[in-house]
Coordinates of C-alpha atoms in Angstrom, one line a residue:
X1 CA 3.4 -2.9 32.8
X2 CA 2.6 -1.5 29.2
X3 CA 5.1 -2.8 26.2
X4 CA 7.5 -0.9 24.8
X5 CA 7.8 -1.0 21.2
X6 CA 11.3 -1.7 20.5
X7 CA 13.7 -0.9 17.7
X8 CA 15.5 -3.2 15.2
X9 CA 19.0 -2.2 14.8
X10 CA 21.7 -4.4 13.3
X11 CA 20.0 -7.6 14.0
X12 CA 19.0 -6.5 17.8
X13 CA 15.4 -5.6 19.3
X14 CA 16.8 -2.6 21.3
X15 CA 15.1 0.0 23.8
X16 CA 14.8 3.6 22.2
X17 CA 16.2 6.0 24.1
X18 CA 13.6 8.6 22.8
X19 CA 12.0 11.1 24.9
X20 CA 8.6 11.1 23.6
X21 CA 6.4 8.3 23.8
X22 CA 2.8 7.5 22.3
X23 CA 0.5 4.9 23.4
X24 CA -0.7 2.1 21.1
X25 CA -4.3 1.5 21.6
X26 CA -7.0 -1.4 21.0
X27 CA -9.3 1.5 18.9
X28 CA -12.6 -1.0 20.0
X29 CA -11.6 -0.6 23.8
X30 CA -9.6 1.9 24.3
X31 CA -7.2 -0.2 25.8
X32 CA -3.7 0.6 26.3
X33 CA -1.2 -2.3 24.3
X34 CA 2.0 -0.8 24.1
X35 CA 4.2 2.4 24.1
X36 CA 5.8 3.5 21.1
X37 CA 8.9 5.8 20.8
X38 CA 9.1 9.0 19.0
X39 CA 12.3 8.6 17.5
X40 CA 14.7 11.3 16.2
X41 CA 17.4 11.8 13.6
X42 CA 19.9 9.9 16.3
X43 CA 18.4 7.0 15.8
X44 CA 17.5 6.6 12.3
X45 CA 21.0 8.0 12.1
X46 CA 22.1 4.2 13.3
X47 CA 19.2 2.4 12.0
X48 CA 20.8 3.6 8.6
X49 CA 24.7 3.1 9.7
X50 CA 23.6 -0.5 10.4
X51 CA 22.3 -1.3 6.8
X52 CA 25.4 1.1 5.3
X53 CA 27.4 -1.5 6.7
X54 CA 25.6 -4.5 6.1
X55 CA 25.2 -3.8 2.4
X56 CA 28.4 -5.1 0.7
X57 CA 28.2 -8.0 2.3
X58 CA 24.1 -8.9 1.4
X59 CA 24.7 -7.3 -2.0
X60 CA 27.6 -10.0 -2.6
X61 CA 25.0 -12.9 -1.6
X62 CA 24.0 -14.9 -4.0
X63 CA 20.7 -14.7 -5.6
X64 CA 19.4 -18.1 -5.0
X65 CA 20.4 -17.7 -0.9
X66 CA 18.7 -14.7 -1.0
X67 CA 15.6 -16.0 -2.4
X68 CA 16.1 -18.8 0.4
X69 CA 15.5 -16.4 3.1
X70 CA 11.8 -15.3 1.7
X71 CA 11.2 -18.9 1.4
X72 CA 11.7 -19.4 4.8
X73 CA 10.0 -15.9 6.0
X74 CA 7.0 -17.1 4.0
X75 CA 6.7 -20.5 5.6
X76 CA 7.0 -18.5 8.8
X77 CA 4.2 -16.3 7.7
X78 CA 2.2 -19.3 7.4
X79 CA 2.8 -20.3 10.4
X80 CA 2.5 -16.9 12.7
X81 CA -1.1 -16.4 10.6
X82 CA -3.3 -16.7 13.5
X83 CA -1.2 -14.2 15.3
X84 CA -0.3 -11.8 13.2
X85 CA -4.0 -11.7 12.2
X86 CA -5.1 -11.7 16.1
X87 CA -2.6 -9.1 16.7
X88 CA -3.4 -6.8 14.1
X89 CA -7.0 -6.8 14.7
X90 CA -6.3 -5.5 18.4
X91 CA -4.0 -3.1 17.4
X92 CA -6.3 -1.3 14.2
X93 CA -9.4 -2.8 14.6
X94 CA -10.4 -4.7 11.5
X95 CA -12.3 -7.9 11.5
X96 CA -9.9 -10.9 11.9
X97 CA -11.2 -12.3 8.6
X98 CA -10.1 -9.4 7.2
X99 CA -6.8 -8.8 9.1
X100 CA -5.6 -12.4 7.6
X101 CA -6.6 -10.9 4.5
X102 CA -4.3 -8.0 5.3
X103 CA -1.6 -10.6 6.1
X104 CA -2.3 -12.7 3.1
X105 CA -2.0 -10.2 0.9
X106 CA 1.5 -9.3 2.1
X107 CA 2.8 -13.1 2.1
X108 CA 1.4 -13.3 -2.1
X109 CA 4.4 -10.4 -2.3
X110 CA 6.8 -12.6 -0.4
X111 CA 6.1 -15.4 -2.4
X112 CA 6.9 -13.0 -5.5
X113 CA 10.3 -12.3 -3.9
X114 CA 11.6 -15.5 -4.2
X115 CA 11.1 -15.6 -8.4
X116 CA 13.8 -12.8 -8.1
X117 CA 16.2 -15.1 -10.1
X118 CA 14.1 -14.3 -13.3
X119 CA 13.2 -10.9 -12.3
X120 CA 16.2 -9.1 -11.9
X121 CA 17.9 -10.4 -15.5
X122 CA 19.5 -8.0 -17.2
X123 CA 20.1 -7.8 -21.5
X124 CA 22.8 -8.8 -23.6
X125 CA 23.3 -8.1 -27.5
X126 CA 26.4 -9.5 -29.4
X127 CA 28.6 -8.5 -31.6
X128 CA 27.1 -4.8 -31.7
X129 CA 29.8 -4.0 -33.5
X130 CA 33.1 -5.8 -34.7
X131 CA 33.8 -8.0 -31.5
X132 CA 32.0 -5.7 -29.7
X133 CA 28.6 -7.0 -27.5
X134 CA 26.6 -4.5 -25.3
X135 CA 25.1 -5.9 -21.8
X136 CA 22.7 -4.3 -19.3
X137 CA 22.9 -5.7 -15.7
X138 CA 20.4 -4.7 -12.7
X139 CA 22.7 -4.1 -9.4
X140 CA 20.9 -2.8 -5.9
X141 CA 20.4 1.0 -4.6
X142 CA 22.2 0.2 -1.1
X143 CA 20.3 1.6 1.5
X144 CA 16.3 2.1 0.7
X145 CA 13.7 3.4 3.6
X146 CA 10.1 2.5 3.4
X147 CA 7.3 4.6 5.3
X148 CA 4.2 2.8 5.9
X149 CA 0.5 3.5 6.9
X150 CA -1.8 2.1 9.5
X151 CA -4.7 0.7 7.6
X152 CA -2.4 -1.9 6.3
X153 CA 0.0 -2.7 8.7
X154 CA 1.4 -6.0 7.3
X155 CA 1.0 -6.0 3.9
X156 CA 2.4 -2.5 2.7
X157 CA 5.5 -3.6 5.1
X158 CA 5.7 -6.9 3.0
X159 CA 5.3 -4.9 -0.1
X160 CA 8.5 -3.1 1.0
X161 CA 11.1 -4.8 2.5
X162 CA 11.0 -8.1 1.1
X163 CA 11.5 -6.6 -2.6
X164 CA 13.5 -4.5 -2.1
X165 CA 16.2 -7.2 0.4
X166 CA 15.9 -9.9 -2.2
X167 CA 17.0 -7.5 -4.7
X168 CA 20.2 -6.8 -2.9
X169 CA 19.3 -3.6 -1.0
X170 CA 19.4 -3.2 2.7
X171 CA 16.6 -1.6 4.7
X172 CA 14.9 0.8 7.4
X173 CA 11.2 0.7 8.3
X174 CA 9.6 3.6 9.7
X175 CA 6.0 1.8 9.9
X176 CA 3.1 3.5 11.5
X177 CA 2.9 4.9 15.1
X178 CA -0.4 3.9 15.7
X179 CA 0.0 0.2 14.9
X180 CA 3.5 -0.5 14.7
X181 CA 3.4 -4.0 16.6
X182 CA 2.2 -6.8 14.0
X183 CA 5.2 -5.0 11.9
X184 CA 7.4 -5.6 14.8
X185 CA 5.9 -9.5 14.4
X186 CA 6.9 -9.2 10.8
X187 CA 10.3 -8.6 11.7
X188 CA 11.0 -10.8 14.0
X189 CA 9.8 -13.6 11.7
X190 CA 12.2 -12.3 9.3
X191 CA 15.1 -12.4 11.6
X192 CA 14.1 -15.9 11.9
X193 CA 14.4 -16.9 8.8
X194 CA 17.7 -16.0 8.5
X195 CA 18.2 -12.3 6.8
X196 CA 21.2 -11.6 8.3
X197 CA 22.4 -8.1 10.7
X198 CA 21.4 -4.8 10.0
X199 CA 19.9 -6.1 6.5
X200 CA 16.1 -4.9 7.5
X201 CA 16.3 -2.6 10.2
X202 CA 12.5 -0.7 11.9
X203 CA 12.3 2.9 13.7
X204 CA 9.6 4.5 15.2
X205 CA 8.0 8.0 15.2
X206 CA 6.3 10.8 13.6
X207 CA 7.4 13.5 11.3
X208 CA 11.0 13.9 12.8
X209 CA 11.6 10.3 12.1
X210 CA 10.1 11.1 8.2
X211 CA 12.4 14.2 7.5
X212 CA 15.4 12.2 9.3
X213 CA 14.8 9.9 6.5
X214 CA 14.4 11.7 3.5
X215 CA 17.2 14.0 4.9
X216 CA 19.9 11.1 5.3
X217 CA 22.6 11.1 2.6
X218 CA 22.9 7.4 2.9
X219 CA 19.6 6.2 1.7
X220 CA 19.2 5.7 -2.1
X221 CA 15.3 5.5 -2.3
X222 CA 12.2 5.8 -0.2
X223 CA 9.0 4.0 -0.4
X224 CA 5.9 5.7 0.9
X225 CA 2.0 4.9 1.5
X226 CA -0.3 7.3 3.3
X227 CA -2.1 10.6 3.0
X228 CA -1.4 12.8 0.3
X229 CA 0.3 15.6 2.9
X230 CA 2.5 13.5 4.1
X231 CA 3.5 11.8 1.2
X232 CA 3.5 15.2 -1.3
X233 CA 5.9 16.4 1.7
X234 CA 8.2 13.1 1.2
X235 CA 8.3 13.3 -2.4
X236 CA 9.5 16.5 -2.7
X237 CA 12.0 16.6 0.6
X238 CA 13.6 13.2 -0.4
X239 CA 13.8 14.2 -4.0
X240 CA 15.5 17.1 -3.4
X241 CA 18.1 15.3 -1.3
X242 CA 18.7 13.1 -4.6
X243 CA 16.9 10.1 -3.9
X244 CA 14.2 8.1 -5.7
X245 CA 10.4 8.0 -4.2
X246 CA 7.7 6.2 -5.3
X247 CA 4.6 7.6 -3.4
X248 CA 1.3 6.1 -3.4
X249 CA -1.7 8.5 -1.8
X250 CA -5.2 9.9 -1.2
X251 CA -8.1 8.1 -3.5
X252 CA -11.7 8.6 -4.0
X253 CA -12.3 5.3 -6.2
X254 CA -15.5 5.4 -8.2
X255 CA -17.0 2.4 -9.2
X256 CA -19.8 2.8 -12.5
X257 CA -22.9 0.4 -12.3
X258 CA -24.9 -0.3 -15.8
X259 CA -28.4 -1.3 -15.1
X260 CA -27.5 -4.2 -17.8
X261 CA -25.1 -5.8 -14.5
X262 CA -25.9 -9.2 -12.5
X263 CA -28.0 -7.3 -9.0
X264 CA -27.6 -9.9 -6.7
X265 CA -23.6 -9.8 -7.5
X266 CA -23.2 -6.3 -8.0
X267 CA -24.8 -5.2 -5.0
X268 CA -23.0 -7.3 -3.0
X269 CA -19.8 -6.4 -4.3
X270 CA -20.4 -2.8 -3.4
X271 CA -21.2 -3.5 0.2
X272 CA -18.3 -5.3 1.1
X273 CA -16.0 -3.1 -1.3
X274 CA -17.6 0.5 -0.1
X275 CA -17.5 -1.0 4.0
X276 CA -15.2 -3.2 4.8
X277 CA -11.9 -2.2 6.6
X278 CA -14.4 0.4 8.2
X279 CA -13.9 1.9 4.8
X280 CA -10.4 2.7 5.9
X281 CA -8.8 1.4 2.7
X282 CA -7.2 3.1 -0.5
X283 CA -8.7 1.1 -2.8
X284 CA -12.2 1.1 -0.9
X285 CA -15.3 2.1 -3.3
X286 CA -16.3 5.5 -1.7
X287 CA -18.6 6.7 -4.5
X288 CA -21.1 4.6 -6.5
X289 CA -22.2 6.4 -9.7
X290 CA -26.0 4.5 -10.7
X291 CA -26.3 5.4 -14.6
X292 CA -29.7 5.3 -15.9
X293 CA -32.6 2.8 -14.2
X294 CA -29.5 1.6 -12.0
X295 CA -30.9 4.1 -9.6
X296 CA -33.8 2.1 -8.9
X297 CA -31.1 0.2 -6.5
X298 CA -30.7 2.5 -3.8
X299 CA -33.6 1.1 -1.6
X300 CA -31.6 -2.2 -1.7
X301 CA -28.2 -1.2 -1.3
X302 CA -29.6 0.4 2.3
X303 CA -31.6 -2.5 2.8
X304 CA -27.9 -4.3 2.5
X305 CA -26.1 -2.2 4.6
X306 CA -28.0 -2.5 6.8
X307 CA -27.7 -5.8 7.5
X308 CA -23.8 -5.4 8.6
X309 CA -22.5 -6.2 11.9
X310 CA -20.5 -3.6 13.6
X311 CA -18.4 -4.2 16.5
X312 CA -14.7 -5.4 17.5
X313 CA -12.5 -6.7 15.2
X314 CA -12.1 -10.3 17.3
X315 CA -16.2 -10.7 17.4
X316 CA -18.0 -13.5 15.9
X317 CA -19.7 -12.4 12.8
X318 CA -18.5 -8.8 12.9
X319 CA -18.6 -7.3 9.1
X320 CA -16.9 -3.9 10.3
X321 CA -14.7 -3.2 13.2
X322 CA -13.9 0.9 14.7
X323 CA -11.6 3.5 13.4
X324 CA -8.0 4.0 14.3
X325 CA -8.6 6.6 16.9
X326 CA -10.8 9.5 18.0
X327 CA -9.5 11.9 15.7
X328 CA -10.4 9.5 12.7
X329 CA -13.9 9.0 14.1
X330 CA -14.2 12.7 14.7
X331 CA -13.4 13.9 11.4
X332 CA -15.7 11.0 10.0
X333 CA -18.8 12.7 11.8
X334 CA -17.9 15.5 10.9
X335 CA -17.6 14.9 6.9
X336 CA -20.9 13.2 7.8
X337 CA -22.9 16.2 8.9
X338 CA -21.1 18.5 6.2
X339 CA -23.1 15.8 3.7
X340 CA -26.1 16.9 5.3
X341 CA -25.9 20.7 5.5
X342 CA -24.6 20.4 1.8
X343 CA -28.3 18.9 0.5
X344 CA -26.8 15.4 0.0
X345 CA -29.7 13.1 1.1
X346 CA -28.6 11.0 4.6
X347 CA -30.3 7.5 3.1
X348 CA -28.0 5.7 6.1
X349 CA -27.2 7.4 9.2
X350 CA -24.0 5.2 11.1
X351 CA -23.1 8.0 13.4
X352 CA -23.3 6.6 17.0
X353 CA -24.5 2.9 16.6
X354 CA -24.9 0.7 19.4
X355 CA -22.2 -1.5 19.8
X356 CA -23.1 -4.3 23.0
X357 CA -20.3 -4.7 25.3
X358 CA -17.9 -1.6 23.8
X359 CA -19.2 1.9 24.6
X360 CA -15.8 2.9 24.0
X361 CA -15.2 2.3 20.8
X362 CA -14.6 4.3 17.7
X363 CA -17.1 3.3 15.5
X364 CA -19.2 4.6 12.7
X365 CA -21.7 2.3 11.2
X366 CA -22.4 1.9 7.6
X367 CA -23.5 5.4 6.1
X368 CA -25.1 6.2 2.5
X369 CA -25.5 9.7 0.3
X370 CA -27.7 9.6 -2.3
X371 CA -27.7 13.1 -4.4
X372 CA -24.3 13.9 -3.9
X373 CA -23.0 16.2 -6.2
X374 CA -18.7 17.5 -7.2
X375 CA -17.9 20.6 -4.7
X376 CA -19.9 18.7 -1.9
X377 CA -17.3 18.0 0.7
X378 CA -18.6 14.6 1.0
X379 CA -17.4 14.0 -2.3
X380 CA -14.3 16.0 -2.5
X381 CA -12.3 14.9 0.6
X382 CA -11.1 11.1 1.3
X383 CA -13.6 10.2 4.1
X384 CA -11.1 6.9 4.8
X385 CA -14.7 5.7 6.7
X386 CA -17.7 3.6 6.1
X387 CA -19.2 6.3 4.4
X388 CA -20.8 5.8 0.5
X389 CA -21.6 8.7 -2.2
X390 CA -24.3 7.9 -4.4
X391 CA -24.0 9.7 -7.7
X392 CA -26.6 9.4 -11.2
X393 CA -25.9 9.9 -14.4
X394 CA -28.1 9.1 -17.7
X395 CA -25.2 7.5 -19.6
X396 CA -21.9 5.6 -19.4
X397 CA -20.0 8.5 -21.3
X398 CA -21.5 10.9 -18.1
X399 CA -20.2 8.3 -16.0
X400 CA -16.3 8.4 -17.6
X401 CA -16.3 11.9 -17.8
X402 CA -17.2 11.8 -14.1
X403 CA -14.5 10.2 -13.0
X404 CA -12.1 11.2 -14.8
X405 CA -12.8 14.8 -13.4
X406 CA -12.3 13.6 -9.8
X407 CA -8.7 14.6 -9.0
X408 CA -7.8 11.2 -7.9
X409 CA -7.0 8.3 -10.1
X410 CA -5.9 5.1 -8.0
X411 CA -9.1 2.3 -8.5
X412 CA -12.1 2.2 -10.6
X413 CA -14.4 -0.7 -11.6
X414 CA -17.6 -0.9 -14.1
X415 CA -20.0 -3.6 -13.2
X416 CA -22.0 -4.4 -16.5
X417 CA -22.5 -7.6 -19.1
X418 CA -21.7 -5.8 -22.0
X419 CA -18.2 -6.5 -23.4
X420 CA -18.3 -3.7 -25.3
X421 CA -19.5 -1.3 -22.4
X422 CA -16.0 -2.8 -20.4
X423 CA -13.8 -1.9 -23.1
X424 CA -14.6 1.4 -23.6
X425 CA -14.8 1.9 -19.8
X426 CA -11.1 0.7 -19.5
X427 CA -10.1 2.5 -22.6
X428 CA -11.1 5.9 -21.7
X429 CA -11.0 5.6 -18.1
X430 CA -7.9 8.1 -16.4
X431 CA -7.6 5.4 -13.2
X432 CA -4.8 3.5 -12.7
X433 CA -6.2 -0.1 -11.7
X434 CA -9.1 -0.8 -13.3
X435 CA -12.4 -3.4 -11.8
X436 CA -14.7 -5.3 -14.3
X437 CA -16.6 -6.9 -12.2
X438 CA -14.2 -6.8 -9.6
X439 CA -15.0 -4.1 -7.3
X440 CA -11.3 -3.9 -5.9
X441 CA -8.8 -4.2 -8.6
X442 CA -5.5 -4.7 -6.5
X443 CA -3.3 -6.8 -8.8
X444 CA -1.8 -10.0 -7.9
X445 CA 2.1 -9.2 -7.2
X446 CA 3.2 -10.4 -10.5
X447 CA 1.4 -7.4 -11.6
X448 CA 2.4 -3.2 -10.8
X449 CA 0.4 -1.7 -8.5
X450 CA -0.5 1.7 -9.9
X451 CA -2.2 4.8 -10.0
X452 CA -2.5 8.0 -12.1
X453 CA -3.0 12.1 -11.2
X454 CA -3.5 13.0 -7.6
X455 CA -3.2 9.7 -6.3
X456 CA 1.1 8.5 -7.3
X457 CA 3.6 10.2 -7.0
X458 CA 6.8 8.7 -8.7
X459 CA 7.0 6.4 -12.4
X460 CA 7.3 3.1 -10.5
X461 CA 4.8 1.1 -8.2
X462 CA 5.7 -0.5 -5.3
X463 CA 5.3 -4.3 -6.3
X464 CA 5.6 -6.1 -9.1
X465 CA 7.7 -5.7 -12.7
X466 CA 8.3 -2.2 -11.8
X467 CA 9.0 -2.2 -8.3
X468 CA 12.3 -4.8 -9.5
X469 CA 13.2 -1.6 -11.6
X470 CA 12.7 0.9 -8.5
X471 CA 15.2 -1.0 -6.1
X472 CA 18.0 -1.5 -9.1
X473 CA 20.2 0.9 -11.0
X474 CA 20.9 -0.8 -14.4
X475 CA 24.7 -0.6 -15.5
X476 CA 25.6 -0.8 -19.3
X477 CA 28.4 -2.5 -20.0
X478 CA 30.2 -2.1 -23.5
X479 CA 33.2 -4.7 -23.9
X480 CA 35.8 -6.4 -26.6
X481 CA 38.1 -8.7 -25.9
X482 CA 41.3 -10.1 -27.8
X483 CA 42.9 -13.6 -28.1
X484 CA 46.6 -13.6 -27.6
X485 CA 46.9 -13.8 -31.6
X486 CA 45.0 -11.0 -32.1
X487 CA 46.2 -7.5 -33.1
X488 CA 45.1 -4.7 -31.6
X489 CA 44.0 -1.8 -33.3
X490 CA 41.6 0.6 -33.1
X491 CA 38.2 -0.1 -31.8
X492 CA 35.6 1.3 -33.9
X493 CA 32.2 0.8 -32.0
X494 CA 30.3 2.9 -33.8
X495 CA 27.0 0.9 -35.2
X496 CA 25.9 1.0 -39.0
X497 CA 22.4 2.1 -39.4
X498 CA 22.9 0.1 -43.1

């Protein structure tokens, strides 16, 4: 019989009692895993009463126990690598070198949450003014909610939770419908290492679950990573029921290549950036602008791509694995032919490869654009598939200005020698994470995560420095005390700018 997905509530994998269903399935195959439930406001409803209740308790834990628990759930990581990895790769399809990746990725953030000693510090100034000292402490939301998409589906769920627990929040994960069971994994583990009832609690569903969410009085902030839709919509419902949302959405990363850059390197860098992941990442390299004789590379890019493997995810040597469902690979050959009637020149054609052993399979081989232009729809929409957009310019100033006039504003990279090239590209550049040389600039977690324009919603990113600042309300506390000797008088706390 097929799986169903359960629910985490107060510590317990539960049955949902929801009357709609959806069907998990191995996107290479077609295969059916698992059911998952379409929940409604019922359940997150005690999803959220569960972590209400477990939050004085968990915020009263000291930090150093706190911190204990990650270290435990990221030995566990460790351990449950193969599979987590093995089951992601059924469930979405990505290569398994690339679902530990995923998984890896997610574990650097839980390894972060155990510094939380340092991290969550607050300030303290004395005597500003007679007797008097000023301090700042950081103290926890309560209950937080993170929503979570299904290209990543263990390391934007480790991006979450883990931060925002060790911090002294409690939790509800609404993860993604279509992959929802290497999160389920993830939870488990976590259970297992200790974090104790109703402190992390997982629902299921679509957009019922979402606006049950951001509709709850009881949560303090949400967390969201997905399409721009879904998370303009969850920005503006959950701020308008008072809470604080960080939303990180759509990109369409450009990456700048000088003709002054290493070849062999570059090129390399572009293939695996622009197609792995099926090209079903945010921070994927979409559009490759060629200034000046850099355009005398497109032969060899093809030539590159060509040489990728497509097939399932669990397949020896396989460089790309399918999309997440027929929709996605319909709208992906779709975009495709739109390139074509537009004038952009098809240099790589991936629609319908042929994939040995899986005719059922939602896959779309490498595919290249040279003389794409701005208005083209392969340009303007987020493809999220292993399509590339090949754009020339004459100088690097063309190139900035470029970018910068692309709505989005989440990843960028310049591949040159020149130092002085990089730092006016980084200087000028309106993109949040910035590549030099680096083709996907996702930060170590010690670092923000970031973005800028159409791509973030919300000041703070969700890992790092600022993601310590989402999850904690800082309190200022002004006091002066008196020794038994003492006379009291009036207190005059008003500082001397002399």
């Amino acid at each position: 019989m097929t799986e169903n997905v359960k629910l985490l509530i107060n510590g317990e994998f539960t049955e949902s009692s929801a009357s709609q269903w959806q069907e998990v399935r191995n996107p290479a195959t077609q295969e059916v895993l698992a059911r998952v439930p379409m929940c409604g406001s019922d359940e997150v409803a005690q999803a959220v009463a569960a972590a209400k209740a477990a939050f004085p308790a968990w915020r009263a834990t000291p930090i150093a126990e706190r911190a204990r628990v990650f270290l435990r759930l990221q030995a566990l990581i460790r351990e449950h690598m193969d599979t987590l990895a093995a089951t992601l790769t059924r469930e979405q399809g990505k290569t398994l070198a690339d679902a530990k990746g995923d998984v890896f990725r997610g574990l650097e953030v839980v390894e972060h949450a155990c510094s939380v000693g340092s991290l969550q510090m607050g300030e303290f100034a004395e005597n500003v003014a007679g007797g008097v000292d000023t301090y700042a402490i950081r103290q926890p939301l309560g209950v937080c909610a993170g929503i979570t998409p299904f290209n990543f589906p263990a390391m934007i769920p480790l991006w979450m939770f883990p931060m925002a627990c060790v911090t002294g929040n409690t939790f509800v994960l609404k993860p993604s419908e279509q992959d929802p069971m290497t999160p389920m994994l993830l939870a488990q583990l976590a259970q297992q290492a200790g974090l104790p009832k109703g402190v992390l609690n997982v629902v299921h569903g679509g957009v019922d679950a979402v606006n049950a969410l951001c509709d709850h009085p009881d949560i303090k902030a949400i967390s969201f990573v997905g399409s721009v839709g879904v998370g303009t919509h969850v920005y503006r419902r959950g701020s308008e029921h008072g809470k604080r949302v960080q939303a990180m959405l759509g990109a369409k990363n450009h990456a700048v290549f000088l003709p002054d850059a290493n070849k062999e390197q570059t090129l390399n860098a572009l293939v695996g950036a622009a197609f792995g992941a099926a090209g079903q990442r945010c921070m994927a390299i979409s559009v490759a602008v060629l200034v000046g004789k850099a355009r005398d590379w497109i032969p060899e890019i093809v030539a590159r791509a060509q040489t990728l493997k497509v097939s399932a995810g669990h397949e020896a040597g396989a460089d790309l694995g399918p999309l997440i469902n027929r929709q996605a690979l319909a709208r992906v050959e779709k975009l495709i032919g739109q390139g074509v009637e537009e004038g952009a020149k098809l240099e790589l054609d991936g629609r319908n490869p042929a994939v040995v052993g899986y005719p059922d399979g939602n896959f779309v081989g490498p595919t290249i654009f040279s003389g794409v232009k701005a208005g083209m729809q392969v340009y303007e929409q987020e493809i999220f598939g292993p399509v590339l957009c090949i754009v020339e310019v004459d100088t690097l100033d063309e190139a900035i200005a470029f970018v910068n006039a692309n709505p989005y504003g989440n990843g960028t990279a310049l591949f040159t020698q020149s130092g002085a090239a990089a730092r006016r590209f980084q200087h000028d550049i309106d993109v949040g994470q910035v590549g030099i040389n680096v083709p996907i600039p996702v930060p170590v977690p010690f670092f923000s995560f970031t973005g800028s324009r159409g791509s973030k919603l919300g000041d703070l990113g969700p890992y790092g420095k600022e993601v310590i600042r989402f999850y904690t309300q800082t309190k200022t506390v002004t006091a002066r005390w008196f020794d038994d000797e003492a006379t009291a008088g009036p207190v005059n706390t008003t500082i001397s700018l002399r």
